[in-house]
Backbone as ProteinMPNN parsed JSONL, in Angstrom:
{"seq_chain_A": "MIDILYVCEFGLGNFCICCWHENDYESAAMWKLYSDLENGIAIQSTFKNLKECFFEDEPDVVIGKVEYLNYNEDSIPWGNKLYIYKPFMYKRRSFEYENEIWAIVFVRNEEKRNNK", "coords_chain_A": {"N_chain_A": [[-66.03, -78.67, 48.501], [-65.872, -82.087, 47.006], [-67.742, -84.679, 48.243], [-66.962, -87.869, 48.506], [-68.412, -90.269, 49.768], [-70.929, -89.483, 49.278], [-71.085, -88.91, 46.383], [-70.62, -91.609, 45.406], [-72.981, -92.957, 46.743], [-75.331, -91.507, 45.497], [-74.619, -91.399, 42.847], [-73.553, -89.5, 41.344], [-71.489, -88.866, 39.417], [-68.314, -89.526, 37.868], [-64.775, -90.646, 38.328], [-62.106, -89.985, 36.625], [-59.011, -91.445, 35.463], [-56.091, -90.562, 34.181], [-53.053, -91.908, 33.527], [-49.456, -91.577, 33.606], [-46.259, -92.195, 32.998], [-43.305, -91.815, 34.659], [-40.442, -92.392, 34.394], [-36.969, -92.148, 33.391], [-36.479, -93.635, 31.261], [-37.743, -95.794, 28.662], [-39.988, -98.512, 29.327], [-39.628, -101.881, 29.061], [-41.373, -103.748, 30.583], [-43.782, -102.075, 31.002], [-44.595, -101.606, 28.443], [-45.323, -104.234, 27.763], [-47.383, -104.746, 29.587], [-49.284, -102.938, 29.268], [-49.854, -102.58, 26.591], [-50.395, -103.683, 23.265], [-48.106, -104.068, 21.994], [-47.978, -103.936, 19.496], [-49.765, -101.848, 18.53], [-49.598, -99.677, 20.331], [-48.843, -96.557, 21.896], [-46.426, -93.995, 22.643], [-46.392, -91.133, 24.711], [-44.5, -88.511, 25.459], [-43.878, -86.172, 28.323], [-43.728, -83.919, 30.662], [-44.161, -83.381, 34.379], [-44.719, -80.747, 34.844], [-45.667, -79.691, 32.238], [-47.805, -81.444, 31.88], [-49.507, -80.607, 34.013], [-49.945, -77.878, 33.399], [-51.705, -78.238, 31.204], [-54.174, -77.908, 32.159], [-56.588, -75.73, 33.694], [-55.658, -73.626, 36.453], [-57.582, -72.929, 38.289], [-59.257, -75.112, 38.184], [-61.625, -76.888, 39.863], [-62.146, -79.744, 40.033], [-59.804, -81.197, 39.172], [-57.09, -82.877, 39.753], [-53.633, -83.449, 39.99], [-50.936, -85.496, 40.527], [-48.13, -87.191, 41.922], [-47.882, -90.786, 42.125], [-47.941, -92.377, 45.15], [-46.171, -95.217, 46.522], [-47.168, -97.876, 48.664], [-46.58, -100.123, 51.496], [-48.931, -101.831, 52.436], [-49.218, -103.449, 54.703], [-47.599, -102.352, 56.706], [-47.686, -99.416, 56.06], [-49.77, -96.667, 56.027], [-52.447, -94.689, 54.48], [-51.87, -91.465, 54.514], [-54.326, -89.239, 55.736], [-54.386, -86.257, 56.159], [-55.085, -83.666, 54.43], [-56.377, -81.117, 52.18], [-57.294, -82.365, 49.928], [-58.552, -84.692, 50.267], [-60.895, -86.429, 49.015], [-59.506, -87.508, 46.827], [-57.33, -88.964, 47.875], [-57.422, -91.855, 48.068], [-56.969, -92.631, 45.508], [-54.395, -92.077, 44.807], [-52.446, -93.596, 45.97], [-50.633, -96.767, 45.678], [-49.957, -100.46, 45.801], [-46.618, -101.208, 46.82], [-45.424, -102.969, 45.143], [-45.942, -102.249, 42.566], [-44.194, -99.941, 42.13], [-42.157, -99.867, 40.194], [-43.524, -98.59, 38.029], [-43.793, -95.976, 38.443], [-45.639, -93.555, 38.524], [-47.525, -90.732, 37.494], [-50.609, -89.17, 37.945], [-53.409, -87.698, 36.471], [-56.296, -86.84, 37.841], [-59.537, -86.693, 37.23], [-62.739, -85.351, 37.996], [-65.842, -86.169, 36.921], [-68.803, -84.616, 36.544], [-72.182, -85.923, 36.428], [-74.067, -84.363, 34.92], [-72.417, -82.87, 33.318], [-71.329, -84.948, 31.632], [-73.57, -85.516, 30.449], [-74.316, -83.163, 28.841], [-71.995, -83.503, 27.409], [-69.527, -82.052, 28.009]], "CA_chain_A": [[-65.242, -79.942, 48.102], [-66.742, -83.11, 46.627], [-67.907, -85.66, 49.236], [-66.9, -89.224, 47.775], [-69.406, -91.16, 49.827], [-72.199, -88.689, 48.479], [-70.782, -89.094, 45.047], [-70.771, -92.878, 45.252], [-74.106, -93.175, 47.209], [-76.076, -91.146, 44.653], [-74.045, -91.571, 41.365], [-73.376, -88.043, 40.686], [-70.38, -88.695, 38.406], [-67.242, -90.517, 37.711], [-63.606, -90.297, 38.525], [-61.321, -90.524, 35.324], [-57.679, -91.211, 35.805], [-54.945, -90.583, 33.291], [-51.746, -92.406, 34.219], [-48.422, -91.2, 33.04], [-45.068, -93.194, 33.385], [-42.146, -90.582, 34.797], [-39.151, -92.89, 34.326], [-36.172, -91.28, 32.359], [-36.274, -94.445, 30.021], [-38.815, -96.691, 28.329], [-39.806, -99.92, 30.124], [-40.352, -103.062, 28.405], [-42.412, -104.301, 31.204], [-44.717, -101.304, 31.034], [-45.225, -101.725, 26.997], [-45.862, -105.46, 27.528], [-48.435, -104.913, 30.441], [-50.252, -102.047, 28.948], [-50.214, -102.059, 25.07], [-50.338, -104.976, 22.583], [-46.941, -104.041, 21.511], [-47.755, -103.316, 17.92], [-50.655, -100.712, 18.534], [-49.305, -98.684, 21.429], [-48.117, -95.018, 21.523], [-45.844, -93.313, 23.841], [-46.488, -89.586, 24.833], [-43.409, -87.735, 26.425], [-44.193, -85.143, 28.603], [-43.264, -83.564, 32.11], [-45.105, -83.128, 35.26], [-45.079, -79.191, 34.552], [-46.455, -79.624, 30.947], [-49.153, -81.974, 32.276], [-50.213, -79.565, 34.892], [-50.357, -76.663, 32.497], [-52.852, -78.735, 30.304], [-55.571, -77.619, 32.966], [-56.953, -74.481, 34.232], [-55.192, -73.725, 37.693], [-58.602, -72.884, 39.274], [-60.156, -76.119, 37.797], [-61.699, -77.505, 41.022], [-62.419, -81.155, 39.852], [-58.721, -81.839, 38.488], [-55.845, -83.064, 40.598], [-52.467, -83.95, 39.348], [-49.844, -85.94, 41.596], [-47.325, -88.375, 41.818], [-48.377, -91.665, 42.989], [-47.043, -93.005, 46.219], [-46.159, -96.681, 46.666], [-46.825, -98.233, 50.023], [-46.493, -101.435, 51.86], [-50.098, -101.729, 53.376], [-48.881, -104.136, 55.954], [-46.64, -101.328, 57.449], [-48.048, -97.866, 55.754], [-51.246, -96.301, 55.82], [-52.456, -93.578, 53.625], [-51.992, -90.164, 55.455], [-55.317, -88.371, 55.114], [-54.617, -84.944, 56.564], [-55.065, -82.399, 53.781], [-57.705, -80.682, 51.613], [-57.402, -83.253, 48.664], [-59.047, -85.943, 50.927], [-61.434, -87.151, 48.315], [-58.49, -88.187, 45.938], [-56.321, -89.692, 48.557], [-57.415, -93.343, 47.764], [-56.364, -92.882, 44.156], [-52.977, -91.689, 44.928], [-51.573, -94.603, 46.548], [-50.628, -98.187, 45.144], [-49.048, -101.19, 46.549], [-45.261, -101.08, 46.693], [-45.002, -103.912, 44.044], [-46.21, -101.478, 41.228], [-43.163, -98.989, 42.294], [-41.468, -99.603, 38.995], [-44.179, -97.785, 37.143], [-43.385, -94.423, 38.703], [-46.796, -92.788, 37.743], [-48.2, -89.231, 37.928], [-51.876, -89.304, 37.446], [-54.372, -86.683, 36.366], [-57.616, -87.36, 38.254], [-60.682, -85.568, 36.805], [-64.159, -85.746, 38.39], [-66.774, -85.686, 35.712], [-70.201, -84.789, 37.054], [-72.96, -86.636, 35.432], [-74.589, -83.339, 34.059], [-71.394, -82.555, 32.338], [-71.508, -85.921, 30.652], [-74.91, -85.367, 29.649], [-73.978, -82.055, 28.145], [-70.875, -83.561, 26.397], [-68.578, -81.252, 28.349]], "C_chain_A": [[-66.373, -81.135, 47.994], [-66.556, -84.043, 47.682], [-67.828, -87.218, 48.621], [-67.988, -90.111, 48.191], [-70.592, -90.496, 49.096], [-72.055, -89.045, 47.079], [-71.062, -90.561, 44.744], [-72.374, -93.404, 45.531], [-75.356, -92.671, 45.962], [-75.697, -91.003, 43.195], [-74.014, -90.285, 40.343], [-72.311, -88.032, 39.69], [-69.392, -89.792, 38.467], [-65.913, -89.947, 37.953], [-62.875, -90.949, 37.173], [-59.905, -90.324, 35.825], [-56.75, -91.52, 34.655], [-53.69, -90.912, 33.771], [-50.669, -91.901, 33.195], [-47.186, -91.833, 33.572], [-43.785, -91.958, 33.348], [-40.865, -91.152, 34.749], [-38.47, -92.074, 33.2], [-35.991, -92.329, 31.097], [-37.64, -95.184, 29.706], [-38.803, -97.806, 29.064], [-40.48, -100.737, 29.517], [-41.478, -103.516, 29.084], [-43.735, -103.452, 31.19], [-45.397, -101.453, 29.56], [-46.012, -103.131, 27.059], [-47.262, -105.517, 28.48], [-49.597, -104.279, 29.907], [-50.515, -101.626, 27.437], [-50.142, -103.607, 24.472], [-49.168, -104.931, 21.808], [-46.87, -103.484, 20.121], [-48.795, -101.942, 17.644], [-50.433, -99.713, 19.361], [-48.71, -97.462, 21.094], [-47.63, -94.785, 22.726], [-45.917, -92.005, 23.8], [-45.438, -89.253, 25.943], [-43.857, -86.434, 26.947], [-43.394, -84.795, 30.185], [-44.377, -83.46, 32.925], [-45.664, -81.558, 35.018], [-46.125, -79.126, 33.407], [-47.728, -80.163, 31.119], [-50.043, -81.049, 33.064], [-50.669, -78.382, 34.107], [-51.406, -76.982, 31.433], [-54.26, -78.378, 31.025], [-55.574, -76.455, 33.601], [-56.409, -74.62, 35.691], [-56.44, -73.766, 38.684], [-59.781, -73.928, 39.069], [-60.368, -76.933, 39.406], [-61.731, -79.053, 41.132], [-61.15, -81.794, 39.031], [-57.697, -81.961, 39.409], [-54.481, -83.889, 39.931], [-51.407, -84.276, 40.385], [-49.177, -87.076, 41.323], [-47.867, -89.57, 42.708], [-47.449, -92.242, 43.865], [-47.314, -94.505, 46.465], [-46.085, -97.27, 48.096], [-46.988, -99.891, 50.324], [-47.692, -101.423, 52.892], [-49.944, -102.52, 54.501], [-48.177, -103.446, 56.953], [-47.191, -100.019, 57.563], [-49.377, -97.933, 55.788], [-51.388, -94.899, 55.064], [-52.556, -92.357, 54.571], [-53.254, -89.143, 55.056], [-55.594, -87.016, 55.338], [-54.48, -83.787, 55.485], [-56.238, -82.273, 52.845], [-58.226, -81.652, 50.258], [-57.891, -84.593, 49.094], [-59.899, -86.929, 50.038], [-60.504, -88.047, 47.34], [-57.309, -88.854, 46.51], [-56.323, -91.131, 48.243], [-56.887, -93.667, 46.396], [-54.994, -92.539, 43.965], [-51.903, -92.575, 45.447], [-51.913, -96.105, 45.862], [-49.756, -98.976, 45.996], [-47.593, -101.061, 45.878], [-44.663, -101.871, 45.444], [-45.204, -103.341, 42.627], [-45.065, -100.186, 41.197], [-42.48, -98.741, 41.125], [-42.233, -98.836, 37.802], [-44.182, -96.218, 37.241], [-44.257, -93.418, 38.019], [-46.901, -91.45, 38.338], [-49.449, -89.66, 37.283], [-52.566, -88.004, 37.449], [-55.566, -87.309, 36.88], [-58.534, -86.207, 37.936], [-61.926, -86.111, 37.377], [-65.077, -85.152, 37.318], [-68.118, -85.928, 36.215], [-71.141, -85.209, 35.878], [-73.865, -85.493, 34.54], [-73.742, -82.855, 33.02], [-71.141, -83.763, 31.181], [-72.667, -85.927, 29.515], [-74.878, -84.333, 28.547], [-72.857, -82.155, 27.245], [-69.698, -82.558, 26.842], [-67.275, -82.052, 28.721]], "O_chain_A": [[-67.425, -81.191, 48.631], [-65.421, -84.289, 48.091], [-68.915, -87.666, 48.255], [-68.584, -90.741, 47.317], [-71.176, -91.183, 48.258], [-73.06, -89.542, 46.57], [-71.784, -90.761, 43.767], [-72.95, -94.127, 44.718], [-76.203, -93.489, 45.603], [-76.492, -90.49, 42.407], [-74.297, -90.123, 39.156], [-72.269, -86.989, 39.038], [-69.621, -90.851, 39.05], [-65.826, -88.728, 37.803], [-63.027, -92.102, 36.769], [-59.561, -89.328, 36.462], [-56.66, -92.669, 34.22], [-53.189, -90.081, 34.528], [-50.981, -91.815, 32.007], [-47.18, -91.976, 34.795], [-43.406, -91.355, 32.344], [-39.984, -90.365, 35.095], [-39.07, -91.473, 32.308], [-35.445, -91.955, 30.06], [-38.562, -95.126, 30.52], [-37.723, -98.201, 29.504], [-41.689, -100.616, 29.319], [-42.522, -103.718, 28.464], [-44.786, -104.071, 31.358], [-46.624, -101.426, 29.468], [-47.122, -103.254, 26.541], [-48.168, -106.279, 28.14], [-50.718, -104.784, 29.969], [-51.174, -100.649, 27.08], [-49.86, -104.572, 25.184], [-49.108, -105.745, 20.886], [-45.979, -102.766, 19.668], [-48.619, -101.157, 16.712], [-51.119, -98.711, 19.157], [-48.09, -97.334, 20.037], [-48.149, -95.197, 23.763], [-45.476, -91.524, 22.757], [-45.516, -89.653, 27.104], [-44.216, -85.578, 26.139], [-42.531, -85.54, 30.648], [-45.502, -83.436, 32.425], [-46.86, -81.264, 35.015], [-47.237, -78.618, 33.553], [-48.718, -79.595, 30.659], [-51.201, -80.798, 32.731], [-51.823, -77.977, 34.247], [-51.944, -76.062, 30.817], [-55.333, -78.573, 30.454], [-54.515, -76.094, 34.114], [-56.653, -75.697, 36.235], [-56.424, -74.457, 39.703], [-60.913, -73.807, 39.537], [-59.431, -77.466, 40.0], [-61.393, -79.609, 42.177], [-61.344, -82.768, 38.304], [-57.402, -80.89, 39.939], [-54.619, -84.995, 39.409], [-50.994, -83.36, 41.096], [-49.613, -87.91, 40.53], [-48.247, -89.374, 43.863], [-46.322, -92.584, 43.506], [-48.446, -94.971, 46.59], [-45.022, -97.176, 48.71], [-47.432, -100.711, 49.521], [-47.502, -101.06, 54.053], [-50.685, -102.194, 55.429], [-48.138, -103.938, 58.08], [-47.285, -99.42, 58.635], [-50.071, -98.938, 55.634], [-50.465, -94.085, 55.083], [-53.443, -92.387, 55.424], [-53.128, -88.338, 54.134], [-56.632, -86.476, 54.953], [-53.658, -82.917, 55.771], [-57.025, -83.211, 52.712], [-59.344, -81.606, 49.744], [-57.685, -85.572, 48.378], [-59.73, -88.137, 50.2], [-60.796, -89.223, 47.128], [-56.393, -89.27, 45.801], [-55.222, -91.673, 48.141], [-56.426, -94.775, 46.122], [-54.482, -92.756, 42.867], [-50.698, -92.338, 45.371], [-53.032, -96.534, 45.581], [-48.953, -98.469, 46.779], [-47.41, -100.858, 44.678], [-43.646, -101.521, 44.845], [-44.704, -103.882, 41.641], [-45.096, -99.457, 40.206], [-42.147, -97.584, 40.868], [-41.648, -98.512, 36.769], [-44.49, -95.422, 36.355], [-43.863, -92.616, 37.172], [-46.463, -91.113, 39.438], [-49.464, -90.368, 36.276], [-52.345, -87.218, 38.37], [-55.895, -88.368, 36.345], [-58.358, -85.038, 38.281], [-62.158, -87.312, 37.242], [-65.089, -83.986, 36.924], [-68.608, -87.05, 36.346], [-70.963, -84.939, 34.69], [-74.322, -85.864, 33.459], [-74.199, -82.459, 31.947], [-70.81, -83.503, 30.024], [-72.697, -86.195, 28.314], [-75.354, -84.584, 27.44], [-72.601, -81.269, 26.429], [-68.896, -82.262, 25.956], [-66.26, -81.45, 29.072]]}, "name": "protein", "num_of_chains": 1, "seq": "MIDILYVCEFGLGNFCICCWHENDYESAAMWKLYSDLENGIAIQSTFKNLKECFFEDEPDVVIGKVEYLNYNEDSIPWGNKLYIYKPFMYKRRSFEYENEIWAIVFVRNEEKRNNK"}
């Protein structure tokens, strides 16, 4: 497993996050916030299709639904094997309208140097 503190301390790579909006309808707020309204595109998919874009045994890719918390009352539950990715899978409850699925990819520096 990747140790996030080790990664940060020694600059071994980066985390790249691809965000997907999972509502049943388009959101004017999302278009306004995340595009310039004239040059944005929308790609429609499903959680299943997104997950199938990656190899099942790929150790450095995690796909999951973002959970929205009230940080004054809630805390991130840390107890599973995806510990390193936990901080990325939670956002403030005020962003709940985004209803996101994220694909998080850890890109090692040697992979970047080799253009993988």
